[in-house]
Amino acid sequence: MVERLWIRESYTPIHCPLDDQIPFCEYFLIPYLLWFVFLIGIQIYTLLYDTESFTKFMKFIMVSYSLAIIIYMLFPNCQELRPMVFERDNIFIKFLEGFYQFDTNTNVCPSIHVIGSVAVMICGWNCKSLKTPGWRIFFVIAAFLISISTVFLKQHSVLDVFAAIPVCIVAYFAAYWRDRKKKGNINNETENRNTQPEKKG
């Protein structure tokens, strides 16, 4: 979207040697598309059942996506990893052929796909009704598969994945850490008041 509003003459290609060692695999389209369900699903669930988690999630998204857009504007980048010819022909390949035409290969670092999946994982881990071991394992596995799917589909370089990490850290502190610290201070004050001896008249 940024490249359509902020037209640049050139983009810096993002690439590292590890990208050449990772094979293209169209079957990772499944977890890649799961991202949309992952993202929308947590929004609907928290909006209906945990508004506090919804508010923190949206704050995480606003901070992280804004940072990503600023990076795209200051450092316009692209990737040149997509295969020119597909060795196989199946329903996944046919979908990707159309998807490649729709989705440009510009402004990829940091990866919005990775940022979004981490946002959902953190939200799930902090949502009171989803703090069971089963749900936590699900969120971690889903976020991991979605993140690595971006490099196996040649939508992103490995560098794009790693570049998303510091963005997520900043967003986490903005959305969760301050609130957690504030709650900790309130709890400490409450405990101190409860432990103080009562004054006798």
CSV table of C-alpha atoms in Angstrom, one decimal:
chain,number,residue,atom,x,y,z
A,1,MET,CA,0.0,0.0,0.0
A,2,VAL,CA,2.8,2.4,0.9
A,3,GLU,CA,4.4,2.0,-2.6
A,4,ARG,CA,1.1,3.1,-4.2
A,5,LEU,CA,1.0,6.3,-2.2
A,6,TRP,CA,4.7,6.9,-1.8
A,7,ILE,CA,6.2,6.2,-5.2
A,8,ARG,CA,9.9,5.8,-5.3
A,9,GLU,CA,12.3,5.4,-8.2
A,10,SER,CA,14.3,2.6,-6.6
A,11,TYR,CA,14.1,0.1,-3.9
A,12,THR,CA,16.9,-1.7,-2.0
A,13,PRO,CA,16.8,-5.5,-2.5
A,14,ILE,CA,16.8,-7.4,0.8
A,15,HIS,CA,18.8,-10.7,0.6
A,16,CYS,CA,21.2,-12.9,2.6
A,17,PRO,CA,23.0,-16.2,1.7
A,18,LEU,CA,20.5,-18.2,3.8
A,19,ASP,CA,17.7,-17.2,1.5
A,20,ASP,CA,19.4,-19.2,-1.3
A,21,GLN,CA,19.5,-22.3,0.9
A,22,ILE,CA,15.7,-22.3,1.6
A,23,PRO,CA,13.7,-24.1,-1.1
A,24,PHE,CA,10.5,-22.7,-2.5
A,25,CYS,CA,7.6,-24.8,-1.2
A,26,GLU,CA,4.0,-23.9,-2.3
A,27,TYR,CA,2.4,-26.0,0.5
A,28,PHE,CA,3.4,-23.3,3.0
A,29,LEU,CA,0.6,-21.3,1.4
A,30,ILE,CA,-1.7,-23.0,4.0
A,31,PRO,CA,-0.1,-21.4,7.1
A,32,TYR,CA,0.5,-18.2,5.1
A,33,LEU,CA,-3.2,-17.7,4.5
A,34,LEU,CA,-3.9,-18.8,8.1
A,35,TRP,CA,-2.5,-15.4,9.0
A,36,PHE,CA,-5.8,-13.7,8.0
A,37,VAL,CA,-7.9,-16.1,10.1
A,38,PHE,CA,-5.4,-15.7,13.0
A,39,LEU,CA,-5.5,-11.9,12.9
A,40,ILE,CA,-9.3,-11.5,12.4
A,41,GLY,CA,-10.2,-14.3,14.8
A,42,ILE,CA,-8.3,-12.9,17.8
A,43,GLN,CA,-9.8,-9.5,17.1
A,44,ILE,CA,-13.4,-10.8,17.1
A,45,TYR,CA,-12.8,-13.0,20.1
A,46,THR,CA,-11.2,-10.4,22.3
A,47,LEU,CA,-13.7,-7.7,21.2
A,48,LEU,CA,-16.6,-9.9,22.4
A,49,TYR,CA,-15.1,-11.6,25.4
A,50,ASP,CA,-12.0,-9.6,26.6
A,51,THR,CA,-12.0,-5.9,25.8
A,52,GLU,CA,-8.9,-5.2,27.8
A,53,SER,CA,-6.9,-7.7,25.6
A,54,PHE,CA,-8.5,-6.2,22.5
A,55,THR,CA,-7.4,-2.7,23.5
A,56,LYS,CA,-3.8,-3.9,24.1
A,57,PHE,CA,-3.8,-5.9,20.9
A,58,MET,CA,-4.9,-2.9,18.8
A,59,LYS,CA,-2.3,-0.7,20.5
A,60,PHE,CA,0.4,-3.3,19.6
A,61,ILE,CA,-0.8,-3.3,16.0
A,62,MET,CA,-0.9,0.5,15.7
A,63,VAL,CA,2.6,0.9,17.1
A,64,SER,CA,4.2,-1.9,15.2
A,65,TYR,CA,2.5,-1.2,11.9
A,66,SER,CA,3.2,2.5,12.2
A,67,LEU,CA,6.9,1.8,12.8
A,68,ALA,CA,6.9,-0.6,9.8
A,69,ILE,CA,5.4,2.1,7.5
A,70,ILE,CA,7.9,4.7,8.7
A,71,ILE,CA,10.7,2.3,7.9
A,72,TYR,CA,9.3,1.6,4.4
A,73,MET,CA,9.1,5.4,3.8
A,74,LEU,CA,12.7,6.1,5.0
A,75,PHE,CA,14.2,2.9,3.6
A,76,PRO,CA,12.2,1.7,0.6
A,77,ASN,CA,13.1,-2.0,0.0
A,78,CYS,CA,12.1,-5.0,-2.0
A,79,GLN,CA,12.9,-8.7,-2.5
A,80,GLU,CA,13.8,-10.5,-5.7
A,81,LEU,CA,13.4,-14.0,-4.5
A,82,ARG,CA,10.2,-15.2,-6.3
A,83,PRO,CA,10.8,-18.0,-8.8
A,84,MET,CA,10.5,-17.1,-12.4
A,85,VAL,CA,9.3,-20.6,-13.4
A,86,PHE,CA,7.4,-23.0,-11.3
A,87,GLU,CA,8.6,-26.7,-11.4
A,88,ARG,CA,5.2,-28.0,-10.4
A,89,ASP,CA,1.6,-27.3,-11.4
A,90,ASN,CA,-1.1,-27.7,-8.7
A,91,ILE,CA,-3.8,-25.6,-7.0
A,92,PHE,CA,-1.3,-23.9,-4.7
A,93,ILE,CA,0.8,-22.8,-7.6
A,94,LYS,CA,-2.2,-21.5,-9.5
A,95,PHE,CA,-3.2,-19.4,-6.5
A,96,LEU,CA,0.3,-18.1,-6.0
A,97,GLU,CA,0.6,-17.0,-9.7
A,98,GLY,CA,-2.4,-14.7,-9.1
A,99,PHE,CA,-1.2,-13.7,-5.7
A,100,TYR,CA,2.2,-12.7,-6.9
A,101,GLN,CA,0.6,-10.3,-9.4
A,102,PHE,CA,-1.7,-8.8,-6.8
A,103,ASP,CA,0.9,-8.5,-4.0
A,104,THR,CA,3.9,-6.4,-4.9
A,105,ASN,CA,7.4,-7.4,-3.9
A,106,THR,CA,8.2,-4.0,-2.5
A,107,ASN,CA,8.4,-2.8,1.2
A,108,VAL,CA,9.0,-6.2,2.7
A,109,CYS,CA,11.4,-5.4,5.5
A,110,PRO,CA,10.3,-5.7,8.3
A,111,SER,CA,7.7,-8.3,7.6
A,112,ILE,CA,4.1,-7.3,8.4
A,113,HIS,CA,3.1,-10.9,8.3
A,114,VAL,CA,5.6,-11.8,11.0
A,115,ILE,CA,4.6,-8.7,13.1
A,116,GLY,CA,0.9,-9.6,12.9
A,117,SER,CA,1.4,-13.2,13.9
A,118,VAL,CA,3.6,-12.2,16.9
A,119,ALA,CA,0.9,-9.7,17.9
A,120,VAL,CA,-1.7,-12.5,17.9
A,121,MET,CA,0.5,-14.8,19.8
A,122,ILE,CA,1.3,-12.2,22.5
A,123,CYS,CA,-2.4,-11.3,22.8
A,124,GLY,CA,-3.4,-15.0,23.2
A,125,TRP,CA,-0.8,-15.4,25.9
A,126,ASN,CA,-2.1,-12.4,27.8
A,127,CYS,CA,-5.8,-13.1,27.3
A,128,LYS,CA,-7.2,-14.5,30.6
A,129,SER,CA,-9.5,-17.1,29.0
A,130,LEU,CA,-6.8,-18.4,26.7
A,131,LYS,CA,-4.0,-18.9,29.2
A,132,THR,CA,-4.2,-22.7,29.2
A,133,PRO,CA,-1.2,-24.7,28.1
A,134,GLY,CA,-3.0,-26.0,25.0
A,135,TRP,CA,-3.9,-22.6,23.7
A,136,ARG,CA,-0.4,-21.2,24.4
A,137,ILE,CA,1.2,-24.1,22.5
A,138,PHE,CA,-1.2,-23.5,19.6
A,139,PHE,CA,-0.4,-19.7,19.4
A,140,VAL,CA,3.3,-20.4,19.4
A,141,ILE,CA,3.2,-23.1,16.7
A,142,ALA,CA,0.8,-21.1,14.5
A,143,ALA,CA,2.9,-17.9,14.8
A,144,PHE,CA,6.1,-19.9,14.0
A,145,LEU,CA,4.5,-21.6,10.9
A,146,ILE,CA,3.1,-18.4,9.6
A,147,SER,CA,6.5,-16.6,10.0
A,148,ILE,CA,8.5,-19.3,8.3
A,149,SER,CA,5.9,-19.6,5.5
A,150,THR,CA,6.9,-16.2,4.3
A,151,VAL,CA,10.4,-17.4,3.4
A,152,PHE,CA,9.4,-20.7,1.9
A,153,LEU,CA,6.9,-18.9,-0.4
A,154,LYS,CA,9.6,-16.4,-1.3
A,155,GLN,CA,7.5,-13.6,-0.1
A,156,HIS,CA,10.2,-12.4,2.3
A,157,SER,CA,13.9,-12.7,3.0
A,158,VAL,CA,15.1,-14.2,6.3
A,159,LEU,CA,16.3,-10.7,7.1
A,160,ASP,CA,12.7,-9.4,7.0
A,161,VAL,CA,11.7,-12.0,9.6
A,162,PHE,CA,14.5,-10.9,12.0
A,163,ALA,CA,13.9,-7.2,11.3
A,164,ALA,CA,10.3,-7.7,12.6
A,165,ILE,CA,11.6,-8.7,16.1
A,166,PRO,CA,12.8,-5.3,17.3
A,167,VAL,CA,9.6,-3.7,16.0
A,168,CYS,CA,7.6,-6.2,18.0
A,169,ILE,CA,9.7,-5.6,21.1
A,170,VAL,CA,9.0,-1.8,20.9
A,171,ALA,CA,5.3,-2.5,20.4
A,172,TYR,CA,5.2,-5.0,23.3
A,173,PHE,CA,6.6,-2.4,25.7
A,174,ALA,CA,4.1,0.2,24.5
A,175,ALA,CA,1.1,-2.1,24.7
A,176,TYR,CA,1.8,-4.5,27.5
A,177,TRP,CA,4.8,-3.7,29.7
A,178,ARG,CA,3.7,-0.3,30.9
A,179,ASP,CA,0.4,-1.7,31.9
A,180,ARG,CA,1.9,-4.7,33.6
A,181,LYS,CA,4.3,-2.4,35.5
A,182,LYS,CA,1.5,-0.1,36.6
A,183,LYS,CA,-0.6,-3.1,37.8
A,184,GLY,CA,2.5,-4.3,39.7
A,185,ASN,CA,2.9,-1.0,41.5
A,186,ILE,CA,-0.8,-0.9,42.4
A,187,ASN,CA,-0.6,-4.5,43.8
A,188,ASN,CA,2.4,-3.5,45.9
A,189,GLU,CA,0.7,-0.5,47.3
A,190,THR,CA,-2.4,-2.6,48.2
A,191,GLU,CA,-0.2,-5.2,49.9
A,192,ASN,CA,1.7,-2.6,51.8
A,193,ARG,CA,-1.6,-1.1,53.1
A,194,ASN,CA,-2.8,-4.5,54.1
A,195,THR,CA,0.4,-5.4,56.0
A,196,GLN,CA,0.5,-2.1,57.9
A,197,PRO,CA,-0.5,-2.5,61.6
A,198,GLU,CA,-3.8,-0.8,62.5
A,199,LYS,CA,-3.5,2.3,64.6
A,200,LYS,CA,-5.2,2.0,68.0
A,201,GLY,CA,-7.2,4.9,69.1
